[in-house]
Amino acid sequence: MTAVQAAAGTGRWLEDFVVGERFTSATRTVTADDLAAFTRLSGDDHPLHTGPAAMLQGPFGIAVAMGLMQSLGLHGEAVAGLLDTHWSYRAPIRVGDVVHLELTILRVRRTRSGTRGTVTRHMRLVGDDGVTRQEGTTTALVTARTPGPDDDRRAFGTVGWGRALVDALDPEVATVLETWDGTIGLRCDDDEVHLRVYRGAVIDVSRRAPHGATFTLVADASTWLELVEAPDNPFLRLAMTGRLSATGDGYEYLRLTRALHLVVDAARAIA
């Protein structure tokens, strides 16, 4: 899904968010008044933040990113609060910089109550020179409009997603796994699903197999999203660059490379 310019509005409910949506904010110019005001607010008057080459304090970028996100009109009355922020500082922000926010929806998960859920966003604060100044993920608690059901096709690592994935598997998987008996785990952040395999057939999909996974394919939400949205299956490329990893029996993981490639093909098909 291509990036879009979102207009201010009344906001969205939980089920209105779609994994993979991308949004781009309007620009914001960093001024000397911004530096002075944030220095007064934070009390951080370190020499780095004075003089003609002054850098804005690190948390200034988070504050600006949050403001630009609000300007997109995505988060209105349904937002119940911010749950976490994981943030990295990539390059200095200075007076005169013109920045904008690029936001991607990474995860949408309903809580057990059914009335609310979590929405995780990847956020990049980018200068007009194309350089990322700061980036990270934030998760908000958002009220649901209805109790469900939810779309499992991009709920990576969940049981519903695992079942949809198994239904979409190419018949070649049965040939590749016809002599294999074990459990393949698929993990996305803190969600993990186990596919129990016996003589080429997936006989069970569950949160946890009785004896655990033979091995588990591990990736974060950004990587799973890239896996399903890339023009061609990037499984081998992402594995070789370390963005995909495995826990458990490394020999079995390597031996089933073809099977895992087909599993990713199925994930791409349902997405």
Coordinates of C-alpha atoms in Angstrom, one line a residue:
M1 CA 0.0 0.0 0.0
T2 CA 1.5 3.3 -1.0
A3 CA 2.0 6.2 1.4
V4 CA -0.9 8.6 1.5
Q5 CA -1.5 12.1 2.8
A6 CA -4.1 11.8 5.5
A7 CA -6.5 14.5 6.3
A8 CA -7.5 15.5 9.8
G9 CA -10.6 13.8 11.0
T10 CA -12.4 12.3 14.0
G11 CA -10.1 9.3 14.2
R12 CA -10.4 5.6 13.9
W13 CA -11.6 2.7 15.9
L14 CA -9.6 -0.5 16.4
E15 CA -11.0 -2.4 13.4
D16 CA -10.4 0.6 11.1
F17 CA -6.6 0.0 11.2
V18 CA -5.0 -2.3 8.6
V19 CA -1.6 -3.7 8.9
G20 CA 0.6 -2.3 6.2
E21 CA -1.2 1.0 5.8
R22 CA 1.3 3.9 5.3
F23 CA 0.8 7.6 5.9
T24 CA 2.9 10.7 5.4
S25 CA 2.4 13.9 7.3
A26 CA 2.8 17.5 6.3
T27 CA 6.2 19.1 6.9
R28 CA 7.3 21.1 10.0
T29 CA 10.2 23.5 10.1
V30 CA 12.3 23.5 13.3
T31 CA 12.8 27.0 14.6
A32 CA 15.0 28.8 17.1
D33 CA 11.9 29.3 19.2
D34 CA 11.4 25.5 19.3
L35 CA 14.9 25.1 20.7
A36 CA 14.4 27.9 23.3
A37 CA 11.0 26.6 24.4
F38 CA 12.1 22.9 24.7
T39 CA 15.2 24.0 26.6
R40 CA 12.9 25.8 29.1
L41 CA 10.5 22.9 29.3
S42 CA 13.2 20.1 29.8
G43 CA 15.8 22.1 31.7
D44 CA 18.4 20.6 29.4
D45 CA 20.8 23.5 28.6
H46 CA 23.8 21.4 27.8
P47 CA 26.3 23.2 25.5
L48 CA 25.2 20.9 22.7
H49 CA 22.0 22.8 22.6
T50 CA 23.4 26.4 22.3
G51 CA 25.2 28.3 19.6
P52 CA 24.8 28.4 15.9
A53 CA 25.4 24.6 15.4
A54 CA 23.1 23.7 18.3
M55 CA 21.3 20.3 18.2
L56 CA 17.7 20.0 19.5
Q57 CA 17.4 17.7 22.6
G58 CA 16.7 14.1 21.6
P59 CA 13.2 13.9 23.1
F60 CA 12.2 16.9 21.0
G61 CA 12.0 14.6 18.0
I62 CA 9.6 12.2 19.8
A63 CA 7.4 15.1 20.7
V64 CA 7.4 16.4 17.1
A65 CA 6.7 12.9 15.8
M66 CA 3.7 12.5 18.1
G67 CA 2.3 15.9 17.1
L68 CA 2.7 15.1 13.4
M69 CA 1.0 11.8 14.0
Q70 CA -1.9 13.5 15.6
S71 CA -2.2 15.9 12.7
L72 CA -2.9 12.8 10.4
G73 CA -6.3 12.5 12.0
L74 CA -6.0 8.8 12.8
H75 CA -6.2 8.9 16.5
G76 CA -9.3 10.5 18.0
E77 CA -11.7 9.6 20.8
A78 CA -11.1 5.9 20.5
V79 CA -7.6 6.1 21.8
A80 CA -7.4 5.1 25.5
G81 CA -3.7 5.7 26.0
L82 CA -0.1 5.2 24.9
L83 CA 1.4 1.8 26.1
D84 CA 5.1 2.0 25.0
T85 CA 7.7 3.8 22.9
H86 CA 10.9 2.2 21.5
W87 CA 12.9 4.9 19.9
S88 CA 16.3 5.4 18.2
Y89 CA 18.2 8.6 17.4
R90 CA 19.7 8.4 13.9
A91 CA 20.9 11.9 13.1
P92 CA 20.8 15.4 14.8
I93 CA 17.9 17.7 14.5
R94 CA 18.9 21.4 14.1
V95 CA 17.2 24.7 13.7
G96 CA 16.2 25.1 10.1
D97 CA 15.5 21.5 9.5
V98 CA 12.3 20.7 7.7
V99 CA 10.9 17.3 8.8
H100 CA 7.9 15.1 8.2
L101 CA 6.6 11.9 9.6
E102 CA 6.3 8.5 7.8
L103 CA 4.0 6.1 9.7
T104 CA 3.3 2.4 9.0
I105 CA 0.7 0.3 10.8
L106 CA 2.6 -2.8 12.0
R107 CA 0.3 -4.7 14.3
V108 CA -3.4 -4.7 15.3
R109 CA -4.4 -7.0 18.2
R110 CA -7.6 -7.3 20.1
T111 CA -7.4 -7.8 23.8
R112 CA -9.2 -10.6 25.6
S113 CA -12.0 -8.4 26.6
G114 CA -12.9 -7.9 23.0
T115 CA -13.8 -4.2 23.6
R116 CA -10.3 -2.8 23.0
G117 CA -7.0 -3.7 21.3
T118 CA -3.5 -2.5 20.6
V119 CA -2.2 -0.7 17.5
T120 CA 1.5 -0.6 16.9
R121 CA 2.9 2.0 14.6
H122 CA 6.4 2.3 13.1
M123 CA 7.3 6.0 12.9
R124 CA 10.1 7.7 11.0
L125 CA 11.0 11.4 11.4
V126 CA 12.6 12.3 8.0
G127 CA 14.3 15.5 6.9
D128 CA 13.8 17.2 3.5
D129 CA 17.2 15.8 2.6
G130 CA 15.8 12.2 2.9
V131 CA 17.9 11.4 6.0
T132 CA 16.0 9.8 8.9
R133 CA 16.5 11.8 12.1
Q134 CA 14.7 9.5 14.5
E135 CA 12.6 6.4 14.3
G136 CA 10.9 3.8 16.4
T137 CA 7.6 2.1 17.3
T138 CA 4.8 3.1 19.6
T139 CA 1.8 1.1 20.7
A140 CA -1.6 2.6 21.6
L141 CA -4.6 1.1 23.3
V142 CA -7.6 1.7 21.1
T143 CA -11.3 1.1 21.7
A144 CA -13.1 -1.3 19.3
R145 CA -16.4 -0.4 17.6
T146 CA -17.6 -4.0 17.7
P147 CA -16.5 -7.2 19.4
G148 CA -15.2 -8.7 16.2
P149 CA -14.4 -11.0 14.4
D150 CA -11.0 -9.7 13.2
D151 CA -9.2 -10.3 9.9
D152 CA -6.4 -12.8 10.5
R153 CA -4.6 -12.5 7.2
R154 CA -1.9 -10.1 8.6
A155 CA -2.1 -11.1 12.2
F156 CA 1.4 -12.6 12.0
G157 CA 2.2 -15.2 14.6
T158 CA -1.4 -15.8 15.8
V159 CA -3.3 -19.1 15.7
G160 CA -5.9 -17.6 13.3
W161 CA -3.2 -16.5 10.9
G162 CA -1.5 -19.9 11.2
R163 CA -4.7 -21.7 10.2
A164 CA -5.3 -19.4 7.2
L165 CA -1.6 -19.9 6.2
V166 CA -2.0 -23.7 6.3
D167 CA -5.1 -23.5 4.2
A168 CA -3.1 -21.6 1.6
L169 CA 0.0 -23.9 1.5
D170 CA 1.1 -25.2 -1.9
P171 CA 0.6 -29.0 -2.3
E172 CA 4.4 -29.2 -2.8
V173 CA 4.8 -28.8 0.9
A174 CA 3.4 -32.4 1.4
T175 CA 6.2 -33.7 -0.8
V176 CA 8.9 -31.7 0.8
L177 CA 7.8 -32.8 4.3
E178 CA 6.6 -36.3 3.6
T179 CA 9.4 -37.9 5.7
W180 CA 9.5 -35.2 8.4
D181 CA 7.9 -35.3 11.8
G182 CA 8.1 -32.3 14.0
T183 CA 6.8 -28.8 14.8
I184 CA 7.6 -25.5 13.0
G185 CA 7.2 -22.4 15.1
L186 CA 6.5 -19.0 13.5
R187 CA 7.1 -16.0 15.8
C188 CA 6.3 -12.3 15.3
D189 CA 7.5 -10.2 18.3
D190 CA 5.6 -11.8 21.3
D191 CA 3.1 -13.8 19.2
E192 CA 4.1 -17.4 18.3
V193 CA 2.1 -20.2 16.5
H194 CA 3.2 -23.8 16.2
L195 CA 2.5 -26.0 13.1
R196 CA 2.6 -29.7 14.0
V197 CA 3.7 -31.7 11.0
Y198 CA 3.3 -35.5 10.5
R199 CA 4.3 -37.2 7.3
G200 CA 3.8 -34.2 5.1
A201 CA 0.5 -33.0 6.7
V202 CA 0.0 -30.2 9.2
I203 CA -2.1 -32.0 11.8
D204 CA -2.4 -29.2 14.4
V205 CA -2.1 -25.4 14.7
S206 CA -1.8 -24.1 18.2
R207 CA -0.2 -21.5 20.5
R208 CA 2.1 -24.2 21.9
A209 CA 2.8 -27.8 20.7
P210 CA 3.0 -30.4 23.6
H211 CA 6.8 -30.7 23.2
G212 CA 7.5 -27.3 21.9
A213 CA 8.8 -26.4 18.4
T214 CA 11.5 -28.3 16.7
F215 CA 12.7 -24.9 15.5
T216 CA 11.1 -21.4 15.4
L217 CA 11.4 -18.9 12.6
V218 CA 11.7 -15.5 14.2
A219 CA 11.1 -12.0 12.8
D220 CA 9.8 -8.7 14.0
A221 CA 6.6 -7.2 12.6
S222 CA 8.4 -4.9 10.2
T223 CA 10.2 -7.9 8.7
W224 CA 7.0 -10.0 8.4
L225 CA 5.4 -7.1 6.6
E226 CA 8.3 -6.9 4.2
L227 CA 8.1 -10.6 3.6
V228 CA 4.4 -10.4 2.5
E229 CA 4.6 -7.2 0.6
A230 CA 7.9 -7.5 -1.4
P231 CA 7.4 -8.0 -5.2
D232 CA 9.2 -11.4 -4.9
N233 CA 9.6 -13.8 -2.0
P234 CA 12.6 -12.3 0.0
F235 CA 12.9 -15.2 2.5
L236 CA 16.5 -16.2 1.6
R237 CA 17.7 -12.6 1.3
L238 CA 16.3 -11.6 4.7
A239 CA 17.6 -14.8 6.3
M240 CA 21.1 -14.2 4.9
T241 CA 21.1 -10.6 6.2
G242 CA 20.1 -11.7 9.7
R243 CA 16.6 -10.1 9.7
L244 CA 15.2 -13.6 10.0
S245 CA 16.6 -15.9 12.6
A246 CA 15.8 -19.3 14.1
T247 CA 15.8 -20.8 17.6
G248 CA 15.8 -24.5 18.4
D249 CA 17.3 -27.2 16.1
G250 CA 19.4 -25.2 13.6
Y251 CA 20.1 -28.3 11.4
E252 CA 16.4 -29.0 10.9
Y253 CA 15.8 -25.3 10.2
L254 CA 18.4 -25.4 7.4
R255 CA 17.2 -28.7 6.1
L256 CA 13.6 -27.3 5.7
T257 CA 14.6 -24.2 3.8
R258 CA 12.4 -25.1 0.8
A259 CA 9.4 -25.8 3.1
L260 CA 9.9 -22.5 4.8
H261 CA 10.0 -20.7 1.5
L262 CA 6.6 -22.3 0.7
V263 CA 5.3 -21.2 4.1
V264 CA 6.3 -17.6 3.3
D265 CA 4.6 -18.0 -0.1
A266 CA 1.4 -19.0 1.7
A267 CA 1.7 -16.0 4.0
R268 CA 2.1 -13.7 1.0
A269 CA -0.9 -15.3 -0.7
I270 CA -3.3 -14.6 2.2
A271 CA -1.9 -11.1 2.8

